[in-house]
mmCIF file of C-alpha atoms in Angstrom:
data_model
loop_
_atom_site.group_PDB
_atom_site.id
_atom_site.type_symbol
_atom_site.label_atom_id
_atom_site.label_comp_id
_atom_site.label_asym_id
_atom_site.label_seq_id
_atom_site.Cartn_x
_atom_site.Cartn_y
_atom_site.Cartn_z
ATOM 1 C CA MET Q 1 -7.448 -23.751 -8.110
ATOM 2 C CA THR Q 2 -7.005 -21.185 -4.713
ATOM 3 C CA LYS Q 3 -7.543 -22.921 -1.250
ATOM 4 C CA GLU Q 4 -9.756 -22.561 1.764
ATOM 5 C CA ARG Q 5 -8.556 -18.192 2.518
ATOM 6 C CA LEU Q 6 -7.073 -18.300 6.011
ATOM 7 C CA THR Q 7 -8.892 -15.808 8.545
ATOM 8 C CA SER Q 8 -6.065 -14.937 10.009
ATOM 9 C CA LEU Q 9 -4.671 -13.712 7.053
ATOM 10 C CA ASP Q 10 -8.676 -11.834 5.483
ATOM 11 C CA VAL Q 11 -7.877 -10.307 9.812
ATOM 12 C CA PHE Q 12 -4.457 -9.472 9.167
ATOM 13 C CA ARG Q 13 -5.192 -7.346 5.440
ATOM 14 C CA GLY Q 14 -8.287 -5.763 7.183
ATOM 15 C CA PHE Q 15 -6.123 -4.582 10.534
ATOM 16 C CA THR Q 16 -3.732 -3.044 8.651
ATOM 17 C CA ILE Q 17 -5.460 -1.171 6.211
ATOM 18 C CA PHE Q 18 -8.285 -0.224 8.733
ATOM 19 C CA LEU Q 19 -5.470 1.644 10.501
ATOM 20 C CA MET Q 20 -3.670 2.427 6.418
ATOM 21 C CA THR Q 21 -7.087 4.414 6.743
ATOM 22 C CA ILE Q 22 -6.831 6.503 10.567
ATOM 23 C CA VAL Q 23 -3.073 7.459 9.487
ATOM 24 C CA ASN Q 24 -3.361 8.909 6.121
ATOM 25 C CA ASN Q 25 -6.583 10.526 7.575
ATOM 26 C CA PRO Q 26 -6.126 13.135 10.313
ATOM 27 C CA GLY Q 27 -8.533 16.116 10.651
ATOM 28 C CA SER Q 28 -5.007 18.154 10.207
ATOM 29 C CA TRP Q 29 -1.616 16.945 9.478
ATOM 30 C CA SER Q 30 -0.002 19.878 12.255
ATOM 31 C CA SER Q 31 -1.978 17.702 15.033
ATOM 32 C CA ILE Q 32 -0.931 14.340 15.418
ATOM 33 C CA TYR Q 33 -0.076 11.567 17.746
ATOM 34 C CA PRO Q 34 3.302 10.719 17.144
ATOM 35 C CA PRO Q 35 2.717 6.732 16.600
ATOM 36 C CA LEU Q 36 0.593 7.892 13.983
ATOM 37 C CA GLU Q 37 3.921 9.629 11.768
ATOM 38 C CA HIS Q 38 6.420 8.607 9.683
ATOM 39 C CA ALA Q 39 9.673 8.745 11.495
ATOM 40 C CA GLU Q 40 11.425 11.863 10.801
ATOM 41 C CA TRP Q 41 13.799 9.827 8.480
ATOM 42 C CA HIS Q 42 15.810 6.852 10.276
ATOM 43 C CA GLY Q 43 13.896 4.320 12.703
ATOM 44 C CA CYS Q 44 10.281 2.995 12.845
ATOM 45 C CA THR Q 45 7.090 4.254 14.082
ATOM 46 C CA PRO Q 46 3.802 2.418 13.956
ATOM 47 C CA THR Q 47 2.377 3.715 11.169
ATOM 48 C CA ASP Q 48 5.935 2.898 9.723
ATOM 49 C CA LEU Q 49 4.697 -1.052 9.729
ATOM 50 C CA VAL Q 50 1.923 0.024 7.561
ATOM 51 C CA PHE Q 51 3.016 -0.273 4.241
ATOM 52 C CA PRO Q 52 4.885 -3.066 4.259
ATOM 53 C CA PHE Q 53 2.624 -4.879 6.810
ATOM 54 C CA PHE Q 54 0.625 -4.471 3.593
ATOM 55 C CA VAL Q 55 3.649 -5.864 1.115
ATOM 56 C CA PHE Q 56 3.831 -8.649 2.939
ATOM 57 C CA ILE Q 57 0.659 -9.614 3.542
ATOM 58 C CA MET Q 58 0.172 -9.858 -0.767
ATOM 59 C CA GLY Q 59 3.523 -12.338 0.091
ATOM 60 C CA THR Q 60 1.674 -14.203 2.556
ATOM 61 C CA ALA Q 61 -1.296 -15.047 0.497
ATOM 62 C CA ILE Q 62 0.377 -15.936 -3.044
ATOM 63 C CA PRO Q 63 1.040 -19.461 -1.892
ATOM 64 C CA PHE Q 64 -2.793 -19.909 -0.913
ATOM 65 C CA ALA Q 65 -4.034 -18.332 -4.093
ATOM 66 C CA MET Q 66 -2.072 -21.075 -5.853
ATOM 67 C CA PRO Q 67 -1.651 -23.845 -4.090
ATOM 68 C CA VAL Q 68 -0.370 -25.909 -7.658
ATOM 69 C CA LYS Q 69 2.892 -24.807 -9.421
ATOM 70 C CA HIS Q 70 1.776 -24.188 -12.845
ATOM 71 C CA PHE Q 71 2.818 -21.319 -14.992
ATOM 72 C CA ASP Q 72 2.442 -20.884 -18.918
ATOM 73 C CA GLY Q 73 1.544 -17.744 -20.738
ATOM 74 C CA SER Q 74 -2.026 -18.392 -19.868
ATOM 75 C CA VAL Q 75 -0.963 -17.895 -16.278
ATOM 76 C CA PHE Q 76 1.542 -14.775 -16.515
ATOM 77 C CA ASN Q 77 -0.692 -12.915 -18.314
ATOM 78 C CA LYS Q 78 -2.744 -13.665 -15.320
ATOM 79 C CA ILE Q 79 -0.355 -12.044 -12.525
ATOM 80 C CA LEU Q 80 0.703 -8.591 -15.951
ATOM 81 C CA VAL Q 81 -2.891 -8.312 -15.840
ATOM 82 C CA ARG Q 82 -3.715 -8.140 -12.988
ATOM 83 C CA SER Q 83 -0.193 -6.280 -12.220
ATOM 84 C CA LEU Q 84 -1.540 -3.849 -14.428
ATOM 85 C CA ARG Q 85 -4.652 -3.421 -12.883
ATOM 86 C CA ILE Q 86 -3.272 -2.120 -9.470
ATOM 87 C CA PHE Q 87 -0.213 -0.426 -10.585
ATOM 88 C CA CYS Q 88 -3.341 2.271 -13.015
ATOM 89 C CA LEU Q 89 -5.828 2.283 -9.876
ATOM 90 C CA GLY Q 90 -3.059 4.245 -8.237
ATOM 91 C CA LEU Q 91 -1.364 6.078 -11.098
ATOM 92 C CA PHE Q 92 -4.969 7.843 -11.139
ATOM 93 C CA LEU Q 93 -4.386 8.820 -7.628
ATOM 94 C CA SER Q 94 -1.981 11.179 -8.712
ATOM 95 C CA VAL Q 95 -3.442 11.845 -12.402
ATOM 96 C CA PHE Q 96 -7.439 11.898 -10.832
ATOM 97 C CA SER Q 97 -6.782 16.394 -9.182
ATOM 98 C CA ARG Q 98 -5.312 17.200 -13.163
ATOM 99 C CA ILE Q 99 -7.858 15.933 -15.265
ATOM 100 C CA HIS Q 100 -10.035 19.614 -17.380
ATOM 101 C CA LEU Q 101 -11.631 19.516 -19.896
ATOM 102 C CA PHE Q 102 -14.009 21.816 -21.875
ATOM 103 C CA GLY Q 103 -12.710 24.729 -19.100
ATOM 104 C CA LEU Q 104 -15.434 22.918 -16.972
ATOM 105 C CA GLU Q 105 -14.348 24.329 -13.305
ATOM 106 C CA GLY Q 106 -16.028 23.875 -9.590
ATOM 107 C CA ILE Q 107 -19.072 21.493 -9.813
ATOM 108 C CA PRO Q 108 -19.108 21.271 -12.873
ATOM 109 C CA LEU Q 109 -15.409 19.879 -13.391
ATOM 110 C CA LEU Q 110 -15.595 18.029 -9.692
ATOM 111 C CA GLY Q 111 -18.476 15.787 -11.480
ATOM 112 C CA LEU Q 112 -16.498 15.112 -14.638
ATOM 113 C CA ARG Q 113 -13.516 13.750 -13.091
ATOM 114 C CA LEU Q 114 -15.970 11.441 -10.409
ATOM 115 C CA ILE Q 115 -17.369 9.744 -14.337
ATOM 116 C CA VAL Q 116 -14.044 9.507 -15.272
ATOM 117 C CA ALA Q 117 -12.711 8.297 -11.447
ATOM 118 C CA PHE Q 118 -15.977 5.639 -11.300
ATOM 119 C CA ALA Q 119 -14.901 4.941 -15.094
ATOM 120 C CA VAL Q 120 -11.417 4.289 -14.208
ATOM 121 C CA ALA Q 121 -12.881 1.642 -10.883
ATOM 122 C CA TYR Q 122 -15.163 -0.412 -13.329
ATOM 123 C CA ALA Q 123 -12.399 -0.855 -15.701
ATOM 124 C CA LEU Q 124 -9.469 -2.272 -13.256
ATOM 125 C CA LEU Q 125 -12.127 -3.988 -10.387
ATOM 126 C CA GLY Q 126 -14.633 -5.005 -12.835
ATOM 127 C CA ASN Q 127 -15.506 -8.496 -12.604
ATOM 128 C CA PHE Q 128 -15.487 -9.325 -16.664
ATOM 129 C CA SER Q 129 -13.191 -12.057 -19.061
ATOM 130 C CA MET Q 130 -8.893 -11.668 -18.951
ATOM 131 C CA LYS Q 131 -9.149 -10.845 -23.017
ATOM 132 C CA VAL Q 132 -10.671 -7.768 -21.375
ATOM 133 C CA LYS Q 133 -9.507 -7.555 -18.616
ATOM 134 C CA THR Q 134 -6.425 -7.265 -20.206
ATOM 135 C CA ILE Q 135 -8.151 -5.027 -22.947
ATOM 136 C CA LEU Q 136 -9.058 -2.166 -20.509
ATOM 137 C CA ALA Q 137 -5.228 -2.640 -18.178
ATOM 138 C CA VAL Q 138 -3.562 -1.830 -21.322
ATOM 139 C CA CYS Q 139 -5.636 0.909 -22.624
ATOM 140 C CA VAL Q 140 -6.270 2.336 -18.968
ATOM 141 C CA PHE Q 141 -1.935 2.208 -18.007
ATOM 142 C CA LEU Q 142 -1.329 3.813 -21.744
ATOM 143 C CA ILE Q 143 -3.160 6.427 -21.263
ATOM 144 C CA LEU Q 144 -2.447 7.346 -17.414
ATOM 145 C CA ILE Q 145 1.950 6.881 -18.936
ATOM 146 C CA SER Q 146 0.321 9.203 -22.230
ATOM 147 C CA LEU Q 147 -1.185 11.907 -20.219
ATOM 148 C CA SER Q 148 2.183 11.965 -17.604
ATOM 149 C CA PHE Q 149 4.771 12.147 -20.020
ATOM 150 C CA SER Q 150 2.076 14.328 -22.492
ATOM 151 C CA GLY Q 151 4.225 17.167 -21.871
ATOM 152 C CA LEU Q 152 0.435 19.102 -20.865
ATOM 153 C CA GLU Q 153 0.327 21.039 -18.650
ATOM 154 C CA HIS Q 154 -1.871 20.340 -16.003
ATOM 155 C CA PHE Q 155 0.324 16.625 -16.722
ATOM 156 C CA GLU Q 156 3.905 17.516 -16.698
ATOM 157 C CA ASP Q 157 4.278 17.139 -12.899
ATOM 158 C CA THR Q 158 2.222 13.777 -12.274
ATOM 159 C CA ARG Q 159 3.901 11.872 -9.903
ATOM 160 C CA ILE Q 160 4.848 7.903 -11.464
ATOM 161 C CA PRO Q 161 5.820 5.514 -8.384
ATOM 162 C CA GLY Q 162 3.012 5.101 -5.237
ATOM 163 C CA VAL Q 163 2.435 2.894 -2.321
ATOM 164 C CA LEU Q 164 -0.010 1.279 -5.588
ATOM 165 C CA GLN Q 165 2.663 1.127 -8.627
ATOM 166 C CA ARG Q 166 4.903 -0.776 -5.742
ATOM 167 C CA ILE Q 167 2.136 -3.765 -4.652
ATOM 168 C CA ALA Q 168 2.187 -3.756 -8.256
ATOM 169 C CA ILE Q 169 5.596 -3.843 -8.929
ATOM 170 C CA VAL Q 170 6.328 -6.529 -5.666
ATOM 171 C CA TYR Q 171 3.307 -8.363 -6.240
ATOM 172 C CA PHE Q 172 4.220 -8.783 -10.629
ATOM 173 C CA PHE Q 173 7.684 -9.962 -9.831
ATOM 174 C CA THR Q 174 7.330 -12.651 -7.301
ATOM 175 C CA SER Q 175 4.239 -14.184 -7.748
ATOM 176 C CA ILE Q 176 6.990 -15.155 -10.861
ATOM 177 C CA LEU Q 177 9.554 -16.633 -8.942
ATOM 178 C CA TYR Q 178 7.515 -18.335 -6.731
ATOM 179 C CA LEU Q 179 5.239 -20.223 -10.168
ATOM 180 C CA LYS Q 180 9.185 -20.216 -11.277
ATOM 181 C CA THR Q 181 11.169 -21.480 -8.367
ATOM 182 C CA ASN Q 182 11.949 -24.033 -5.492
ATOM 183 C CA LEU Q 183 12.199 -22.074 -1.601
ATOM 184 C CA LYS Q 184 15.492 -22.317 -1.968
ATOM 185 C CA THR Q 185 16.255 -20.809 -4.376
ATOM 186 C CA GLN Q 186 13.812 -18.057 -2.970
ATOM 187 C CA LEU Q 187 15.779 -17.739 -0.595
ATOM 188 C CA LEU Q 188 19.079 -17.032 -2.572
ATOM 189 C CA VAL Q 189 17.374 -14.551 -4.768
ATOM 190 C CA LEU Q 190 15.938 -13.136 -1.079
ATOM 191 C CA ALA Q 191 19.493 -12.149 -0.082
ATOM 192 C CA GLY Q 192 20.712 -11.445 -3.096
ATOM 193 C CA LEU Q 193 18.247 -8.399 -3.012
ATOM 194 C CA LEU Q 194 18.947 -7.322 0.714
ATOM 195 C CA VAL Q 195 23.178 -7.286 0.160
ATOM 196 C CA GLY Q 196 23.352 -6.534 -3.031
ATOM 197 C CA TYR Q 197 21.102 -2.980 -2.233
ATOM 198 C CA TRP Q 198 22.954 -2.729 0.759
ATOM 199 C CA LEU Q 199 25.974 -2.753 -0.594
ATOM 200 C CA VAL Q 200 24.995 -0.044 -3.966
ATOM 201 C CA MET Q 201 23.694 1.860 -0.993
ATOM 202 C CA ALA Q 202 26.507 1.735 1.502
ATOM 203 C CA PHE Q 203 29.234 1.540 -1.343
ATOM 204 C CA ILE Q 204 29.004 3.052 -4.062
ATOM 205 C CA PRO Q 205 29.735 7.747 -4.986
ATOM 206 C CA VAL Q 206 26.691 8.701 -5.683
ATOM 207 C CA PRO Q 207 26.833 11.553 -8.632
ATOM 208 C CA GLY Q 208 27.024 15.545 -7.134
ATOM 209 C CA PHE Q 209 26.781 13.875 -4.292
ATOM 210 C CA GLY Q 210 30.367 13.116 -3.634
ATOM 211 C CA PRO Q 211 30.327 9.388 -0.999
ATOM 212 C CA ALA Q 212 27.959 6.502 -0.507
ATOM 213 C CA ASN Q 213 25.199 8.208 1.915
ATOM 214 C CA PHE Q 214 22.011 7.022 4.410
ATOM 215 C CA ASP Q 215 20.936 11.252 4.092
ATOM 216 C CA LYS Q 216 18.048 12.467 2.184
ATOM 217 C CA GLY Q 217 18.254 13.917 -1.222
ATOM 218 C CA THR Q 218 21.962 12.928 -1.701
ATOM 219 C CA ASN Q 219 21.745 9.395 -1.496
ATOM 220 C CA LEU Q 220 21.781 7.148 -4.639
ATOM 221 C CA ALA Q 221 18.823 6.027 -4.516
ATOM 222 C CA ALA Q 222 17.890 9.670 -4.885
ATOM 223 C CA TRP Q 223 19.586 10.170 -7.758
ATOM 224 C CA ILE Q 224 18.117 7.861 -9.487
ATOM 225 C CA ASP Q 225 14.642 8.230 -8.984
ATOM 226 C CA ASP Q 226 15.746 12.705 -9.418
ATOM 227 C CA THR Q 227 17.762 10.758 -12.675
ATOM 228 C CA LEU Q 228 15.416 8.317 -14.562
ATOM 229 C CA LEU Q 229 11.884 10.226 -13.532
ATOM 230 C CA ASN Q 230 12.711 13.591 -13.581
ATOM 231 C CA GLY Q 231 9.196 15.231 -12.766
ATOM 232 C CA HIS Q 232 7.658 13.292 -11.824
ATOM 233 C CA LEU Q 233 8.399 12.446 -8.086
ATOM 234 C CA TRP Q 234 6.642 13.445 -5.328
ATOM 235 C CA ALA Q 235 5.629 16.643 -4.664
ATOM 236 C CA SER Q 236 7.341 17.126 -1.015
ATOM 237 C CA SER Q 237 10.269 16.462 -1.284
ATOM 238 C CA LYS Q 238 10.637 16.491 -5.833
ATOM 239 C CA THR Q 239 14.130 15.824 -6.127
ATOM 240 C CA TRP Q 240 13.338 11.681 -5.173
ATOM 241 C CA ASP Q 241 10.231 9.704 -3.934
ATOM 242 C CA PRO Q 242 9.803 6.940 -0.896
ATOM 243 C CA GLU Q 243 8.497 4.444 -3.556
ATOM 244 C CA GLY Q 244 11.114 5.024 -6.268
ATOM 245 C CA ILE Q 245 13.326 3.073 -8.132
ATOM 246 C CA LEU Q 246 15.854 1.502 -6.610
ATOM 247 C CA SER Q 247 14.629 0.971 -3.347
ATOM 248 C CA THR Q 248 11.352 -1.254 -4.523
ATOM 249 C CA LEU Q 249 13.338 -3.791 -5.203
ATOM 250 C CA PRO Q 250 13.929 -4.103 -1.832
ATOM 251 C CA ALA Q 251 10.454 -4.329 -1.808
ATOM 252 C CA ILE Q 252 10.030 -6.762 -3.562
ATOM 253 C CA GLY Q 253 11.959 -8.516 -0.775
ATOM 254 C CA THR Q 254 9.228 -8.282 1.755
ATOM 255 C CA GLY Q 255 7.035 -9.492 -0.670
ATOM 256 C CA ILE Q 256 9.737 -13.034 -0.498
ATOM 257 C CA LEU Q 257 9.462 -13.153 3.298
ATOM 258 C CA GLY Q 258 5.501 -13.162 3.065
ATOM 259 C CA MET Q 259 5.675 -15.371 0.386
ATOM 260 C CA TYR Q 260 7.665 -17.507 2.370
ATOM 261 C CA ILE Q 261 5.231 -17.846 5.653
ATOM 262 C CA GLY Q 262 2.579 -18.060 3.390
ATOM 263 C CA GLN Q 263 4.194 -21.892 2.103
ATOM 264 C CA LEU Q 264 5.573 -22.336 6.060
ATOM 265 C CA LEU Q 265 0.946 -21.836 6.472
ATOM 266 C CA ASN Q 266 0.940 -24.105 4.217
ATOM 267 C CA LEU Q 267 2.748 -27.332 5.929
ATOM 268 C CA SER Q 268 1.269 -30.021 5.451
ATOM 269 C CA VAL Q 269 2.082 -30.628 9.556
ATOM 270 C CA ASP Q 270 0.717 -30.133 13.223
ATOM 271 C CA LYS Q 271 -1.059 -26.247 13.208
ATOM 272 C CA ILE Q 272 0.984 -25.960 16.674
ATOM 273 C CA GLU Q 273 3.769 -26.941 14.297
ATOM 274 C CA ILE Q 274 3.747 -24.565 12.010
ATOM 275 C CA VAL Q 275 3.075 -22.130 14.307
ATOM 276 C CA LYS Q 276 6.405 -22.535 16.625
ATOM 277 C CA LYS Q 277 8.101 -22.450 13.138
ATOM 278 C CA THR Q 278 6.533 -19.161 12.662
ATOM 279 C CA ALA Q 279 7.640 -18.182 15.205
ATOM 280 C CA ILE Q 280 11.258 -18.302 15.408
ATOM 281 C CA ALA Q 281 11.267 -17.287 12.000
ATOM 282 C CA GLY Q 282 9.387 -13.724 12.821
ATOM 283 C CA THR Q 283 11.588 -12.960 16.289
ATOM 284 C CA ALA Q 284 14.924 -14.298 14.307
ATOM 285 C CA LEU Q 285 13.994 -11.279 11.316
ATOM 286 C CA VAL Q 286 13.420 -9.095 13.764
ATOM 287 C CA ILE Q 287 16.139 -9.992 15.905
ATOM 288 C CA GLY Q 288 18.386 -9.802 11.978
ATOM 289 C CA GLY Q 289 16.932 -6.352 11.229
ATOM 290 C CA LEU Q 290 18.116 -5.279 14.353
ATOM 291 C CA ILE Q 291 21.562 -6.141 14.093
ATOM 292 C CA TRP Q 292 21.380 -4.879 11.047
ATOM 293 C CA ASN Q 293 20.398 -0.984 11.602
ATOM 294 C CA ILE Q 294 23.509 -1.408 13.437
ATOM 295 C CA PHE Q 295 24.616 -0.806 9.688
ATOM 296 C CA PHE Q 296 22.297 -0.194 7.002
ATOM 297 C CA PRO Q 297 19.518 2.240 9.386
ATOM 298 C CA ILE Q 298 15.809 0.673 8.933
ATOM 299 C CA ASN Q 299 14.288 3.579 7.080
ATOM 300 C CA LYS Q 300 11.754 3.048 5.484
ATOM 301 C CA SER Q 301 11.812 5.846 2.322
ATOM 302 C CA LEU Q 302 15.036 4.235 1.269
ATOM 303 C CA TRP Q 303 13.162 0.663 2.923
ATOM 304 C CA THR Q 304 16.451 -0.584 3.739
ATOM 305 C CA SER Q 305 17.563 -4.233 4.085
ATOM 306 C CA SER Q 306 16.981 -3.997 7.805
ATOM 307 C CA TYR Q 307 14.064 -2.012 7.759
ATOM 308 C CA VAL Q 308 12.359 -5.225 6.095
ATOM 309 C CA LEU Q 309 13.756 -7.323 7.864
ATOM 310 C CA TYR Q 310 12.507 -5.819 11.065
ATOM 311 C CA THR Q 311 9.179 -5.366 9.559
ATOM 312 C CA ALA Q 312 8.790 -8.816 7.957
ATOM 313 C CA GLY Q 313 9.647 -10.292 11.749
ATOM 314 C CA ILE Q 314 7.085 -8.238 13.299
ATOM 315 C CA ALA Q 315 4.415 -8.995 10.464
ATOM 316 C CA THR Q 316 5.207 -12.738 10.904
ATOM 317 C CA LEU Q 317 4.397 -12.647 14.370
ATOM 318 C CA CYS Q 318 1.428 -10.625 14.300
ATOM 319 C CA LEU Q 319 0.697 -13.461 11.359
ATOM 320 C CA THR Q 320 1.809 -16.242 14.364
ATOM 321 C CA LEU Q 321 -0.300 -14.422 16.677
ATOM 322 C CA LEU Q 322 -3.889 -14.515 15.254
ATOM 323 C CA TYR Q 323 -2.872 -17.538 13.685
ATOM 324 C CA TYR Q 324 -3.596 -19.581 16.772
ATOM 325 C CA ILE Q 325 -5.482 -16.965 18.047
ATOM 326 C CA ILE Q 326 -8.314 -17.939 15.007
ATOM 327 C CA ASP Q 327 -7.063 -20.494 12.865
ATOM 328 C CA ILE Q 328 -6.128 -22.459 16.331
ATOM 329 C CA LYS Q 329 -8.469 -22.442 18.280
ATOM 330 C CA GLY Q 330 -11.602 -20.851 16.908
ATOM 331 C CA HIS Q 331 -12.308 -17.337 18.546
ATOM 332 C CA LYS Q 332 -13.031 -15.242 15.589
ATOM 333 C CA LYS Q 333 -16.642 -13.524 17.686
ATOM 334 C CA TRP Q 334 -14.598 -10.394 17.743
ATOM 335 C CA THR Q 335 -12.447 -10.556 13.758
ATOM 336 C CA LYS Q 336 -16.244 -9.714 12.156
ATOM 337 C CA LEU Q 337 -14.721 -5.816 11.847
ATOM 338 C CA PHE Q 338 -11.602 -6.211 10.044
ATOM 339 C CA LEU Q 339 -12.683 -8.808 7.985
ATOM 340 C CA ILE Q 340 -14.708 -7.198 6.129
ATOM 341 C CA TRP Q 341 -12.025 -4.481 6.237
ATOM 342 C CA GLY Q 342 -9.268 -7.331 4.197
ATOM 343 C CA VAL Q 343 -11.850 -8.583 2.073
ATOM 344 C CA ASN Q 344 -12.273 -5.198 -0.182
ATOM 345 C CA PRO Q 345 -8.287 -3.863 0.496
ATOM 346 C CA MET Q 346 -8.539 -2.340 -3.032
ATOM 347 C CA ILE Q 347 -11.952 -0.485 -3.201
ATOM 348 C CA VAL Q 348 -10.506 1.030 0.151
ATOM 349 C CA PHE Q 349 -7.580 1.796 -0.909
ATOM 350 C CA PHE Q 350 -8.649 3.976 -3.821
ATOM 351 C CA PHE Q 351 -11.720 6.302 -2.426
ATOM 352 C CA SER Q 352 -10.592 5.963 0.462
ATOM 353 C CA GLY Q 353 -7.590 8.243 -1.655
ATOM 354 C CA ILE Q 354 -10.487 10.104 -3.851
ATOM 355 C CA ILE Q 355 -13.228 10.902 -1.515
ATOM 356 C CA PRO Q 356 -10.185 13.704 0.961
ATOM 357 C CA ARG Q 357 -9.249 15.732 -2.829
ATOM 358 C CA VAL Q 358 -13.054 15.040 -3.872
ATOM 359 C CA LEU Q 359 -14.300 17.440 -0.126
ATOM 360 C CA SER Q 360 -10.528 20.009 -1.102
ATOM 361 C CA ALA Q 361 -12.277 20.467 -4.288
ATOM 362 C CA ILE Q 362 -16.031 21.552 -2.731
ATOM 363 C CA LYS Q 363 -15.488 24.655 -1.351
ATOM 364 C CA VAL Q 364 -17.930 26.793 1.738
ATOM 365 C CA ALA Q 365 -18.415 29.879 2.270
ATOM 366 C CA ASP Q 366 -15.775 30.214 5.539
ATOM 367 C CA PRO Q 367 -17.772 32.109 9.248
ATOM 368 C CA GLU Q 368 -14.745 32.935 10.116
ATOM 369 C CA LYS Q 369 -13.553 35.310 7.304
ATOM 370 C CA THR Q 370 -15.830 36.508 5.324
ATOM 371 C CA GLY Q 371 -16.240 36.153 1.723
ATOM 372 C CA GLU Q 372 -13.706 33.838 2.341
ATOM 373 C CA GLU Q 373 -13.896 29.544 0.263
ATOM 374 C CA ILE Q 374 -12.808 26.549 2.381
ATOM 375 C CA GLY Q 375 -12.763 23.304 1.151
ATOM 376 C CA LEU Q 376 -15.936 20.807 2.590
ATOM 377 C CA GLN Q 377 -13.013 18.638 4.993
ATOM 378 C CA ALA Q 378 -11.930 21.201 6.401
ATOM 379 C CA TYR Q 379 -15.225 22.979 6.882
ATOM 380 C CA ILE Q 380 -16.335 19.912 8.650
ATOM 381 C CA TYR Q 381 -13.682 19.057 11.051
ATOM 382 C CA ASN Q 382 -12.391 22.676 12.365
ATOM 383 C CA HIS Q 383 -16.469 23.502 13.029
ATOM 384 C CA GLY Q 384 -17.886 20.245 13.445
ATOM 385 C CA ILE Q 385 -14.979 18.308 14.775
ATOM 386 C CA VAL Q 386 -13.321 20.941 16.395
ATOM 387 C CA PRO Q 387 -15.270 22.152 18.698
ATOM 388 C CA CYS Q 388 -16.363 19.348 20.464
ATOM 389 C CA PHE Q 389 -12.466 18.777 21.839
ATOM 390 C CA GLU Q 390 -10.420 21.323 23.677
ATOM 391 C CA ASN Q 391 -7.282 18.993 22.651
ATOM 392 C CA PRO Q 392 -6.332 19.265 18.972
ATOM 393 C CA LEU Q 393 -4.512 16.118 19.017
ATOM 394 C CA ASN Q 394 -8.089 14.548 19.570
ATOM 395 C CA ALA Q 395 -9.647 15.737 17.078
ATOM 396 C CA SER Q 396 -7.725 15.374 14.475
ATOM 397 C CA LEU Q 397 -7.242 11.999 16.338
ATOM 398 C CA ALA Q 398 -11.591 12.317 15.899
ATOM 399 C CA TYR Q 399 -11.806 12.963 12.794
ATOM 400 C CA ALA Q 400 -9.365 10.416 11.149
ATOM 401 C CA LEU Q 401 -11.881 7.671 13.449
ATOM 402 C CA SER Q 402 -15.132 8.824 12.100
ATOM 403 C CA TYR Q 403 -13.043 8.739 8.532
ATOM 404 C CA ALA Q 404 -12.838 5.319 9.430
ATOM 405 C CA VAL Q 405 -16.423 4.911 10.805
ATOM 406 C CA PHE Q 406 -17.591 5.603 7.307
ATOM 407 C CA TRP Q 407 -16.400 3.385 5.256
ATOM 408 C CA SER Q 408 -17.002 0.782 8.186
ATOM 409 C CA PHE Q 409 -20.063 1.327 7.588
ATOM 410 C CA ILE Q 410 -19.984 0.858 4.384
ATOM 411 C CA LEU Q 411 -17.715 -2.710 4.006
ATOM 412 C CA TRP Q 412 -20.371 -3.125 6.088
ATOM 413 C CA ILE Q 413 -22.861 -3.047 3.240
ATOM 414 C CA PHE Q 414 -20.369 -5.200 0.588
ATOM 415 C CA TYR Q 415 -19.851 -7.783 3.063
ATOM 416 C CA LYS Q 416 -24.126 -8.687 3.723
ATOM 417 C CA LYS Q 417 -24.240 -8.214 0.428
ATOM 418 C CA LYS Q 418 -21.130 -10.202 -0.193
ATOM 419 C CA LEU Q 419 -20.231 -7.951 -2.463
ATOM 420 C CA ILE Q 420 -16.143 -8.342 -3.480
ATOM 421 C CA PHE Q 421 -13.980 -6.253 -5.322
ATOM 422 C CA LYS Q 422 -11.055 -8.125 -6.502
ATOM 423 C CA VAL Q 423 -7.696 -6.930 -9.247
#
């Protein structure tokens, strides 16, 4: 049994995915407006809100997807399979460019990779019976993990953590917590996770580095990542991961806060009363995050406890405003763009990660350097977008917006044909 979809939640999800697509696909990573960049370390930009918003929204959706609490082996299997499917979609993004077979190169190799990508997408997003879903999810997971730890040349440094991987883990634990406990217990678990994480990070010495600290690469979370997943971490750091092991614990807290707001939205009381409750909760969370920031800095890569409260508070206030405008006042005409994004988030997330890899792998002659080649993506940007703008920041943003328009067209077709791809 599922409750009727909350339009404001779908719109909020759509806006988040839309923003994610823009910030993840600039024309040039060296030409980005500051609000569309992550904070260098401590701090929070609008871009640093995207990931926690998505986790928060996922938590908020749980009470709507499961309004009647019932937990047995069948329900557990559904949660586990959905988590595995999300995890595998993320892990495959790390594997895609590493696929090599039969000595293929160039376009034939790219064609093989695309065939595998569509096969994986079909296996993980297809609408099968639960038995088939389970078999496919387990098989894909075992294959990807086996390749990652096989020691084979092309897979030996495959990144294991990732955005979708973290979302999968948070979904798994948050869903079970929701079904097995009451609200009081959920909030106690939240407090335990956030306070416990702060105590561990702030007071346990870091082997090989010395006193506890919150610095890049020398903190306890980084040490755990490097110890347990050495060689399988974020390529930009190699010794730690922004979606690492220890920092996933407070990320579960973000999911719990979303789940808490979802339960408030499900209350059988006047909608204005719900708005008052969520507005108060959001304000309190923002203030709490800012206060905790004094002792435990707001930091996305560490997913600090202050970051959890602060971002969940902003997410709550945004959702409260949308809920009031859309679900109470009924102003829905403007929402269509974000609705078409909000009902198909996983297909966007997966293939918006595949497409740039494909465009970069297709080589064309570089008009500026005789005898040399560049990727098709760079060619489109350098020779199709850049000449239209004097400011490189505007050119880079124009490319990102063009990519978002491209996806909007695809998602509009899916929406009109009622094609919704779910994990």
